[in-house]
Amino acid sequence: MMSNRKLVQFTVNGNPVEVAIAPRQTLLEVIRDEVDLTGAKEGCSNGNCGSCTVEVDGVTINSCCALGVEMEGRTINTIEGLAPGLDLHPIQQAFMENGGLQCGICTPGFILSTDHLLKMIPNPSEEEIRLYLAGNLCRCTGYDKIVRSVQAAASAMSS
Amino acid sequence: MRNFDYVAPTSLAEAVQAFGQAGGRARALAGGTDIIDQIRIGRRTPELLIDTKRVPEMMVLEDDGAGGLRIGAGVPLSRVRDHASVRAAYPALATAAGLVGAIQIQNRATLGGNVGNAAPSGDTIPPLMVLDATVVIAGPRGTREEPVANVFAGPGQLTIQPDECLVEFRVPAPRANTSSYYVRFIPRAEMDIAVVGVGVSMMLNGGGQVEDVSIALASVAPTPVAATAAQDVLRGQTLTRELAREAGERAEEATSPISDVRGSADYRRELTKVLTRRAVAACAGQLGVSLS
């Protein structure tokens, strides 16, 4: 039953969009399947793994646990909008240089959570990094290199 | 996910009308971190989700004019966690708001959702209970205010009628020489559900005795419960390590725990004793009384 779709307007990475959304469609499904941005990933589908992390009105959320129809008038940023064009954001650069990823499925979520952390705490301690990234799970790299990547990003962005 | 309808009322009157017309076939959608997953796995099957985030009364976070605080049922926990007067006046609530899920969850999940979902393990519930918080409930028959402690009927079930909704929480002004503390046990550092949680609010008098105390427990009964026998042990007494230990022993009387994947009933009873003792000691410490 997709008959009860509603027209919803919001911005994604600065671009206004208007999408016909059924209430049952999660924000993640809307971003991937209607807006065609596939950086946010579906992992656990229940708010544990953080692979679907996006920013809505300035804060990170799990897009698998939000509905597309809730987004009327909201401002959404995804990994695709973090750096313009082919440039890399300093956080992306730091993850690359410090081996903060292997398969890459979790990486967009980790990078957006790092961005949120560094906006709140520009020079976080290791404990703060591990706390703020507790909602992002990685099954291959392990967390030490991710923590080092975040520290390198914090250092690059504050210098 | 099965389909349902969705409305986003922009006034309390509209929201009350929507809940009233749905007559129990609707659920509130605040942060969605519980209800969306429950719909996905088929645990709840609402025909309508009523989004509470555009109702001004459900989004307030402000002084109530009498030194207390109003917290809308739809306010994200990260705002409660970071709110200066919550941190200063209601530390148990600030702590609990920062323990629910991860940062992404705290940016969405709400007090209305944590209470409305009525999980016995809800971390924000013991703090709300020991802080004597009330909740404003609106419905077709009018608006009323209930102590938070009175709204739980069982796991996942509230005492409010299906056509009613939670609007806002009211936390009374903190009394002098009073502090509060929340502690839970989970087998890892973050991202888990309380095996046992204990909230304490305590007021000392000028002589250093316990003038008043309130203790509430999560995850040890079908609903969050007050540990009244433990409170009675402490009230009027001078705090000592032995007294805190005795309060812990008596807290067990309020429990009727189950054994599940997170811990056995025996383990929960033992944790209740230990965490209550530690929470009483920590709360005393915040009031300048060291029990070590």
GROMACS .gro file of C-alpha atoms in nm:
model
  451
    1MET     CA    1   0.000   0.000   0.000
    2MET     CA    2   0.180   0.309  -0.124
    3SER     CA    3  -0.135   0.510  -0.190
    4ASN     CA    4  -0.099   0.746   0.103
    5ARG     CA    5   0.211   0.920  -0.023
    6LYS     CA    6   0.260   1.281   0.080
    7LEU     CA    7   0.457   1.550  -0.100
    8VAL     CA    8   0.740   1.653   0.130
    9GLN     CA    9   0.984   1.940   0.073
   10PHE     CA   10   1.323   1.961   0.239
   11THR     CA   11   1.683   2.038   0.147
   12VAL     CA   12   1.956   1.782   0.100
   13ASN     CA   13   2.313   1.911   0.098
   14GLY     CA   14   2.180   2.259   0.025
   15ASN     CA   15   1.957   2.152  -0.265
   16PRO     CA   16   1.581   2.185  -0.226
   17VAL     CA   17   1.397   1.864  -0.311
   18GLU     CA   18   1.032   1.763  -0.326
   19VAL     CA   19   0.953   1.395  -0.294
   20ALA     CA   20   0.630   1.193  -0.277
   21ILE     CA   21   0.685   0.977   0.031
   22ALA     CA   22   0.477   0.698   0.185
   23PRO     CA   23   0.468   0.712   0.569
   24ARG     CA   24   0.630   0.367   0.585
   25GLN     CA   25   0.945   0.484   0.406
   26THR     CA   26   1.234   0.554   0.641
   27LEU     CA   27   1.447   0.862   0.586
   28LEU     CA   28   1.727   0.625   0.485
   29GLU     CA   29   1.511   0.469   0.213
   30VAL     CA   30   1.409   0.813   0.089
   31ILE     CA   31   1.768   0.939   0.074
   32ARG     CA   32   1.895   0.627  -0.103
   33ASP     CA   33   1.602   0.535  -0.328
   34GLU     CA   34   1.428   0.867  -0.401
   35VAL     CA   35   1.709   1.124  -0.371
   36ASP     CA   36   1.965   0.876  -0.511
   37LEU     CA   37   2.237   0.943  -0.255
   38THR     CA   38   2.379   0.607  -0.149
   39GLY     CA   39   2.652   0.717   0.093
   40ALA     CA   40   2.432   0.647   0.397
   41LYS     CA   41   2.417   0.268   0.438
   42GLU     CA   42   2.167   0.025   0.585
   43GLY     CA   43   2.335  -0.192   0.848
   44CYS     CA   44   2.133  -0.309   1.146
   45SER     CA   45   1.804  -0.128   1.068
   46ASN     CA   46   1.739  -0.067   1.437
   47GLY     CA   47   1.951   0.222   1.554
   48ASN     CA   48   2.257   0.038   1.680
   49CYS     CA   49   2.522   0.047   1.407
   50GLY     CA   50   2.520   0.409   1.286
   51SER     CA   51   2.591   0.324   0.920
   52CYS     CA   52   2.284   0.528   0.822
   53THR     CA   53   2.394   0.841   1.012
   54VAL     CA   54   2.292   1.171   0.852
   55GLU     CA   55   2.264   1.523   0.988
   56VAL     CA   56   1.916   1.675   1.028
   57ASP     CA   57   1.886   2.039   1.140
   58GLY     CA   58   2.243   2.033   1.265
   59VAL     CA   59   2.245   1.709   1.464
   60THR     CA   60   2.328   1.352   1.369
   61ILE     CA   61   2.053   1.092   1.369
   62ASN     CA   62   2.007   0.733   1.256
   63SER     CA   63   1.812   0.774   0.932
   64CYS     CA   64   1.679   0.415   0.960
   65CYS     CA   65   1.486   0.522   1.272
   66ALA     CA   66   1.325   0.831   1.119
   67LEU     CA   67   1.050   0.862   0.860
   68GLY     CA   68   1.081   1.054   0.536
   69VAL     CA   69   0.744   1.220   0.594
   70GLU     CA   70   0.880   1.383   0.910
   71MET     CA   71   1.126   1.589   0.706
   72GLU     CA   72   0.899   1.871   0.582
   73GLY     CA   73   1.108   2.190   0.596
   74ARG     CA   74   1.412   2.016   0.749
   75THR     CA   75   1.774   2.064   0.645
   76ILE     CA   76   1.951   1.736   0.577
   77ASN     CA   77   2.321   1.685   0.517
   78THR     CA   78   2.472   1.357   0.403
   79ILE     CA   79   2.829   1.240   0.350
   80GLU     CA   80   2.801   1.353  -0.014
   81GLY     CA   81   2.763   1.714   0.099
   82LEU     CA   82   3.053   1.725   0.345
   83ALA     CA   83   3.308   1.858   0.096
   84PRO     CA   84   3.238   2.037  -0.232
   85GLY     CA   85   3.299   1.861  -0.564
   86LEU     CA   86   3.591   1.623  -0.566
   87ASP     CA   87   3.761   1.784  -0.267
   88LEU     CA   88   3.800   1.589   0.055
   89HIS     CA   89   3.699   1.725   0.393
   90PRO     CA   90   3.986   1.723   0.646
   91ILE     CA   91   3.807   1.441   0.831
   92GLN     CA   92   3.789   1.232   0.512
   93GLN     CA   93   4.157   1.309   0.446
   94ALA     CA   94   4.250   1.205   0.800
   95PHE     CA   95   4.060   0.873   0.779
   96MET     CA   96   4.238   0.800   0.448
   97GLU     CA   97   4.584   0.886   0.577
   98ASN     CA   98   4.545   0.699   0.907
   99GLY     CA   99   4.391   0.378   0.777
  100GLY     CA  100   4.059   0.456   0.945
  101LEU     CA  101   3.866   0.234   0.704
  102GLN     CA  102   3.879  -0.093   0.520
  103CYS     CA  103   3.555  -0.201   0.353
  104GLY     CA  104   3.408   0.148   0.393
  105ILE     CA  105   3.047   0.056   0.473
  106CYS     CA  106   3.057   0.220   0.816
  107THR     CA  107   3.279   0.510   0.708
  108PRO     CA  108   3.018   0.771   0.605
  109GLY     CA  109   2.855   0.730   0.946
  110PHE     CA  110   3.185   0.750   1.133
  111ILE     CA  111   3.283   1.063   0.942
  112LEU     CA  112   2.951   1.241   1.005
  113SER     CA  113   2.965   1.145   1.375
  114THR     CA  114   3.321   1.279   1.386
  115ASP     CA  115   3.204   1.602   1.222
  116HIS     CA  116   2.929   1.635   1.487
  117LEU     CA  117   3.181   1.563   1.766
  118LEU     CA  118   3.435   1.816   1.643
  119LYS     CA  119   3.167   2.084   1.614
  120MET     CA  120   3.079   2.026   1.981
  121ILE     CA  121   3.429   1.950   2.114
  122PRO     CA  122   3.705   2.072   1.877
  123ASN     CA  123   3.986   1.893   2.065
  124PRO     CA  124   3.829   1.583   2.218
  125SER     CA  125   4.009   1.340   2.450
  126GLU     CA  126   4.029   0.974   2.347
  127GLU     CA  127   3.753   0.899   2.597
  128GLU     CA  128   3.529   1.166   2.442
  129ILE     CA  129   3.603   1.030   2.093
  130ARG     CA  130   3.506   0.678   2.199
  131LEU     CA  131   3.188   0.809   2.369
  132TYR     CA  132   3.075   1.017   2.072
  133LEU     CA  133   3.146   0.735   1.827
  134ALA     CA  134   2.984   0.463   2.042
  135GLY     CA  135   2.685   0.461   1.806
  136ASN     CA  136   2.897   0.369   1.506
  137LEU     CA  137   3.011   0.010   1.468
  138CYS     CA  138   3.296  -0.116   1.250
  139ARG     CA  139   3.348  -0.485   1.176
  140CYS     CA  140   3.684  -0.470   1.001
  141THR     CA  141   3.925  -0.189   1.087
  142GLY     CA  142   3.895  -0.197   1.463
  143TYR     CA  143   3.865   0.123   1.653
  144ASP     CA  144   4.222   0.229   1.729
  145LYS     CA  145   4.291   0.356   1.378
  146ILE     CA  146   3.954   0.528   1.372
  147VAL     CA  147   4.038   0.706   1.699
  148ARG     CA  148   4.375   0.806   1.552
  149SER     CA  149   4.200   0.936   1.240
  150VAL     CA  150   3.970   1.152   1.453
  151GLN     CA  151   4.265   1.285   1.652
  152ALA     CA  152   4.447   1.367   1.327
  153ALA     CA  153   4.137   1.543   1.191
  154ALA     CA  154   4.097   1.745   1.510
  155SER     CA  155   4.459   1.845   1.494
  156ALA     CA  156   4.442   1.938   1.122
  157MET     CA  157   4.123   2.140   1.170
  158SER     CA  158   4.246   2.335   1.472
  159SER     CA  159   4.583   2.428   1.323
  160MET     CA  160   0.765  -0.215   0.704
  161ARG     CA  161   0.384  -0.236   0.704
  162ASN     CA  162   0.211   0.084   0.607
  163PHE     CA  163   0.027   0.330   0.827
  164ASP     CA  164  -0.095   0.688   0.806
  165TYR     CA  165   0.089   0.991   0.935
  166VAL     CA  166  -0.024   1.331   1.057
  167ALA     CA  167   0.178   1.619   1.201
  168PRO     CA  168  -0.056   1.843   1.404
  169THR     CA  169   0.071   2.196   1.469
  170SER     CA  170  -0.135   2.267   1.781
  171LEU     CA  171  -0.224   2.075   2.096
  172ALA     CA  172  -0.594   2.101   2.007
  173GLU     CA  173  -0.528   1.937   1.669
  174ALA     CA  174  -0.317   1.666   1.833
  175VAL     CA  175  -0.585   1.591   2.094
  176GLN     CA  176  -0.845   1.569   1.816
  177ALA     CA  177  -0.625   1.331   1.617
  178PHE     CA  178  -0.568   1.100   1.917
  179GLY     CA  179  -0.938   1.119   2.006
  180GLN     CA  180  -1.058   1.032   1.655
  181ALA     CA  181  -0.810   0.745   1.626
  182GLY     CA  182  -0.952   0.594   1.946
  183GLY     CA  183  -0.648   0.387   2.030
  184ARG     CA  184  -0.542   0.297   1.678
  185ALA     CA  185  -0.272   0.568   1.686
  186ARG     CA  186   0.066   0.597   1.854
  187ALA     CA  187   0.267   0.911   1.917
  188LEU     CA  188   0.575   0.958   1.699
  189ALA     CA  189   0.828   1.165   1.890
  190GLY     CA  190   1.189   1.057   1.831
  191GLY     CA  191   1.075   0.735   1.666
  192THR     CA  192   1.370   0.534   1.794
  193ASP     CA  193   1.142   0.280   1.963
  194ILE     CA  194   0.815   0.297   1.767
  195ILE     CA  195   0.967   0.276   1.418
  196ASP     CA  196   1.164  -0.034   1.513
  197GLN     CA  197   0.857  -0.183   1.684
  198ILE     CA  198   0.650  -0.135   1.369
  199ARG     CA  199   0.929  -0.284   1.159
  200ILE     CA  200   0.941  -0.602   1.369
  201GLY     CA  201   0.563  -0.616   1.414
  202ARG     CA  202   0.556  -0.564   1.791
  203ARG     CA  203   0.320  -0.268   1.762
  204THR     CA  204   0.079  -0.218   1.472
  205PRO     CA  205  -0.061   0.138   1.483
  206GLU     CA  206  -0.276   0.248   1.192
  207LEU     CA  207  -0.170   0.609   1.243
  208LEU     CA  208   0.141   0.782   1.373
  209ILE     CA  209   0.082   1.127   1.519
  210ASP     CA  210   0.403   1.334   1.502
  211THR     CA  211   0.433   1.536   1.824
  212LYS     CA  212   0.730   1.748   1.718
  213ARG     CA  213   0.532   2.037   1.567
  214VAL     CA  214   0.308   2.085   1.872
  215PRO     CA  215   0.455   2.382   2.065
  216GLU     CA  216   0.350   2.250   2.409
  217MET     CA  217   0.532   1.923   2.338
  218MET     CA  218   0.855   2.106   2.249
  219VAL     CA  219   0.892   2.342   2.547
  220LEU     CA  220   1.209   2.336   2.753
  221GLU     CA  221   1.187   2.625   2.995
  222ASP     CA  222   1.157   2.746   3.353
  223ASP     CA  223   0.803   2.702   3.484
  224GLY     CA  224   0.810   3.040   3.658
  225ALA     CA  225   0.830   2.880   4.003
  226GLY     CA  226   1.188   2.756   3.987
  227GLY     CA  227   1.094   2.424   3.829
  228LEU     CA  228   1.126   2.307   3.471
  229ARG     CA  229   0.886   2.219   3.190
  230ILE     CA  230   1.016   1.959   2.946
  231GLY     CA  231   0.799   1.886   2.644
  232ALA     CA  232   0.734   1.519   2.568
  233GLY     CA  233   0.892   1.568   2.222
  234VAL     CA  234   1.216   1.740   2.326
  235PRO     CA  235   1.525   1.538   2.225
  236LEU     CA  236   1.726   1.392   2.512
  237SER     CA  237   2.044   1.564   2.392
  238ARG     CA  238   1.882   1.898   2.477
  239VAL     CA  239   1.782   1.769   2.821
  240ARG     CA  240   2.133   1.627   2.870
  241ASP     CA  241   2.301   1.957   2.780
  242HIS     CA  242   2.053   2.196   2.944
  243ALA     CA  243   2.233   2.409   3.204
  244SER     CA  244   1.960   2.402   3.467
  245VAL     CA  245   1.900   2.028   3.424
  246ARG     CA  246   2.271   1.968   3.483
  247ALA     CA  247   2.276   2.198   3.784
  248ALA     CA  248   1.944   2.116   3.952
  249TYR     CA  249   1.859   1.762   3.836
  250PRO     CA  250   2.188   1.576   3.783
  251ALA     CA  251   2.019   1.233   3.785
  252LEU     CA  252   1.809   1.334   3.486
  253ALA     CA  253   2.104   1.485   3.297
  254THR     CA  254   2.302   1.164   3.353
  255ALA     CA  255   2.018   0.939   3.238
  256ALA     CA  256   1.949   1.148   2.927
  257GLY     CA  257   2.315   1.098   2.833
  258LEU     CA  258   2.295   0.720   2.879
  259VAL     CA  259   2.006   0.635   2.645
  260GLY     CA  260   2.155   0.485   2.330
  261ALA     CA  261   2.426   0.669   2.141
  262ILE     CA  262   2.459   1.033   2.043
  263GLN     CA  263   2.243   0.980   1.732
  264ILE     CA  264   1.969   0.826   1.948
  265GLN     CA  265   1.992   1.107   2.206
  266ASN     CA  266   1.948   1.358   1.924
  267ARG     CA  267   1.606   1.202   1.850
  268ALA     CA  268   1.476   1.008   2.151
  269THR     CA  269   1.258   1.191   2.404
  270LEU     CA  270   1.127   1.175   2.761
  271GLY     CA  271   0.779   1.125   2.615
  272GLY     CA  272   0.905   0.825   2.423
  273ASN     CA  273   1.103   0.677   2.710
  274VAL     CA  274   0.801   0.703   2.941
  275GLY     CA  275   0.544   0.622   2.671
  276ASN     CA  276   0.730   0.309   2.565
  277ALA     CA  277   0.706   0.201   2.930
  278ALA     CA  278   1.003  -0.033   2.923
  279PRO     CA  279   1.088  -0.133   3.282
  280SER     CA  280   1.448  -0.046   3.189
  281GLY     CA  281   1.385   0.313   3.073
  282ASP     CA  282   1.683   0.507   3.209
  283THR     CA  283   1.508   0.844   3.243
  284ILE     CA  284   1.219   0.702   3.447
  285PRO     CA  285   1.382   0.652   3.792
  286PRO     CA  286   1.521   1.009   3.780
  287LEU     CA  287   1.179   1.151   3.688
  288MET     CA  288   1.022   0.951   3.972
  289VAL     CA  289   1.271   1.054   4.242
  290LEU     CA  290   1.256   1.418   4.128
  291ASP     CA  291   0.877   1.406   4.186
  292ALA     CA  292   0.811   1.491   3.822
  293THR     CA  293   0.457   1.500   3.692
  294VAL     CA  294   0.335   1.450   3.338
  295VAL     CA  295   0.059   1.647   3.168
  296ILE     CA  296  -0.182   1.417   2.986
  297ALA     CA  297  -0.428   1.551   2.728
  298GLY     CA  298  -0.728   1.379   2.579
  299PRO     CA  299  -1.086   1.423   2.462
  300ARG     CA  300  -1.205   1.446   2.824
  301GLY     CA  301  -0.963   1.726   2.913
  302THR     CA  302  -0.614   1.774   3.050
  303ARG     CA  303  -0.480   1.632   3.376
  304GLU     CA  304  -0.149   1.603   3.556
  305GLU     CA  305  -0.023   1.278   3.712
  306PRO     CA  306   0.291   1.185   3.902
  307VAL     CA  307   0.518   1.003   3.654
  308ALA     CA  308   0.529   0.715   3.902
  309ASN     CA  309   0.153   0.656   3.847
  310VAL     CA  310   0.146   0.609   3.470
  311PHE     CA  311   0.302   0.263   3.437
  312ALA     CA  312   0.073  -0.039   3.409
  313GLY     CA  313   0.321  -0.307   3.298
  314PRO     CA  314   0.590  -0.371   3.038
  315GLY     CA  315   0.505  -0.151   2.738
  316GLN     CA  316   0.175  -0.043   2.896
  317LEU     CA  317   0.065   0.289   3.045
  318THR     CA  318  -0.234   0.360   3.269
  319ILE     CA  319  -0.342   0.646   3.039
  320GLN     CA  320  -0.629   0.584   2.798
  321PRO     CA  321  -0.546   0.493   2.436
  322ASP     CA  322  -0.700   0.820   2.313
  323GLU     CA  323  -0.482   1.030   2.545
  324CYS     CA  324  -0.130   1.162   2.489
  325LEU     CA  325   0.167   1.281   2.696
  326VAL     CA  326   0.224   1.655   2.655
  327GLU     CA  327   0.499   1.769   2.892
  328PHE     CA  328   0.687   1.682   3.208
  329ARG     CA  329   0.702   1.919   3.502
  330VAL     CA  330   0.994   1.888   3.739
  331PRO     CA  331   0.943   2.083   4.062
  332ALA     CA  332   1.200   2.334   4.185
  333PRO     CA  333   1.490   2.166   4.364
  334ARG     CA  334   1.486   2.208   4.740
  335ALA     CA  335   1.785   2.342   4.932
  336ASN     CA  336   2.059   2.094   5.024
  337THR     CA  337   1.919   1.836   4.781
  338SER     CA  338   2.092   1.636   4.511
  339SER     CA  339   2.014   1.344   4.284
  340TYR     CA  340   2.205   1.062   4.121
  341TYR     CA  341   2.138   0.789   3.865
  342VAL     CA  342   2.350   0.481   3.810
  343ARG     CA  343   2.290   0.173   3.599
  344PHE     CA  344   2.480  -0.145   3.539
  345ILE     CA  345   2.548  -0.269   3.186
  346PRO     CA  346   2.817  -0.521   3.093
  347ARG     CA  347   3.000  -0.271   2.870
  348ALA     CA  348   3.071   0.102   2.861
  349GLU     CA  349   2.801   0.232   2.622
  350MET     CA  350   2.507   0.134   2.408
  351ASP     CA  351   2.322  -0.117   2.620
  352ILE     CA  352   2.003  -0.156   2.822
  353ALA     CA  353   2.015  -0.137   3.201
  354VAL     CA  354   2.040  -0.473   3.379
  355VAL     CA  355   1.946  -0.266   3.686
  356GLY     CA  356   1.917   0.112   3.722
  357VAL     CA  357   1.887   0.310   4.047
  358GLY     CA  358   1.786   0.674   4.091
  359VAL     CA  359   1.822   0.856   4.422
  360SER     CA  360   1.719   1.205   4.530
  361MET     CA  361   1.820   1.308   4.881
  362MET     CA  362   1.778   1.614   5.102
  363LEU     CA  363   1.991   1.666   5.412
  364ASN     CA  364   1.892   1.888   5.703
  365GLY     CA  365   2.115   2.132   5.890
  366GLY     CA  366   2.229   1.860   6.127
  367GLY     CA  367   2.341   1.637   5.841
  368GLN     CA  368   2.057   1.388   5.879
  369VAL     CA  369   1.849   1.267   5.586
  370GLU     CA  370   1.552   1.503   5.578
  371ASP     CA  371   1.394   1.334   5.277
  372VAL     CA  372   1.492   1.068   5.028
  373SER     CA  373   1.342   0.904   4.725
  374ILE     CA  374   1.476   0.591   4.553
  375ALA     CA  375   1.345   0.434   4.232
  376LEU     CA  376   1.458   0.120   4.051
  377ALA     CA  377   1.459   0.025   3.681
  378SER     CA  378   1.467  -0.323   3.527
  379VAL     CA  379   1.375  -0.514   3.844
  380ALA     CA  380   0.994  -0.537   3.812
  381PRO     CA  381   0.722  -0.514   3.544
  382THR     CA  382   0.730  -0.136   3.592
  383PRO     CA  383   0.986   0.103   3.740
  384VAL     CA  384   0.931   0.091   4.118
  385ALA     CA  385   0.996   0.301   4.429
  386ALA     CA  386   1.215   0.137   4.693
  387THR     CA  387   1.009   0.252   4.990
  388ALA     CA  388   1.166   0.024   5.253
  389ALA     CA  389   1.511   0.156   5.160
  390GLN     CA  390   1.381   0.512   5.188
  391ASP     CA  391   1.245   0.437   5.538
  392VAL     CA  392   1.584   0.309   5.651
  393LEU     CA  393   1.749   0.638   5.560
  394ARG     CA  394   1.492   0.898   5.655
  395GLY     CA  395   1.580   1.095   5.969
  396GLN     CA  396   1.913   0.915   6.012
  397THR     CA  397   2.273   1.028   5.997
  398LEU     CA  398   2.435   0.879   5.689
  399THR     CA  399   2.700   0.615   5.741
  400ARG     CA  400   2.847   0.343   5.522
  401GLU     CA  401   2.655   0.087   5.725
  402LEU     CA  402   2.327   0.275   5.678
  403ALA     CA  403   2.382   0.298   5.300
  404ARG     CA  404   2.451  -0.076   5.296
  405GLU     CA  405   2.133  -0.144   5.492
  406ALA     CA  406   1.932   0.072   5.250
  407GLY     CA  407   2.072  -0.139   4.968
  408GLU     CA  408   1.966  -0.460   5.142
  409ARG     CA  409   1.614  -0.325   5.194
  410ALA     CA  410   1.586  -0.200   4.833
  411GLU     CA  411   1.563  -0.562   4.729
  412GLU     CA  412   1.215  -0.580   4.885
  413ALA     CA  413   1.077  -0.365   4.603
  414THR     CA  414   1.202  -0.599   4.332
  415SER     CA  415   1.029  -0.881   4.149
  416PRO     CA  416   1.283  -0.938   3.874
  417ILE     CA  417   1.276  -1.174   3.579
  418SER     CA  418   1.565  -1.375   3.441
  419ASP     CA  419   1.643  -1.285   3.083
  420VAL     CA  420   1.932  -1.250   2.840
  421ARG     CA  421   2.070  -0.951   3.035
  422GLY     CA  422   2.083  -1.118   3.375
  423SER     CA  423   1.920  -1.365   3.612
  424ALA     CA  424   1.668  -1.262   3.876
  425ASP     CA  425   1.925  -1.340   4.149
  426TYR     CA  426   2.184  -1.125   3.974
  427ARG     CA  427   1.936  -0.837   3.950
  428ARG     CA  428   1.854  -0.863   4.321
  429GLU     CA  429   2.224  -0.853   4.407
  430LEU     CA  430   2.285  -0.561   4.170
  431THR     CA  431   1.995  -0.373   4.327
  432LYS     CA  432   2.164  -0.392   4.667
  433VAL     CA  433   2.504  -0.285   4.537
  434LEU     CA  434   2.382  -0.006   4.308
  435THR     CA  435   2.146   0.137   4.571
  436ARG     CA  436   2.430   0.150   4.824
  437ARG     CA  437   2.657   0.317   4.568
  438ALA     CA  438   2.388   0.562   4.452
  439VAL     CA  439   2.311   0.668   4.811
  440ALA     CA  440   2.683   0.716   4.878
  441ALA     CA  441   2.735   0.910   4.553
  442CYS     CA  442   2.434   1.132   4.621
  443ALA     CA  443   2.565   1.200   4.972
  444GLY     CA  444   2.902   1.282   4.818
  445GLN     CA  445   2.739   1.542   4.595
  446LEU     CA  446   2.604   1.698   4.916
  447GLY     CA  447   2.949   1.708   5.071
  448VAL     CA  448   2.910   1.399   5.292
  449SER     CA  449   3.176   1.135   5.233
  450LEU     CA  450   3.086   0.776   5.323
  451SER     CA  451   3.423   0.633   5.221
   0.00000   0.00000   0.00000
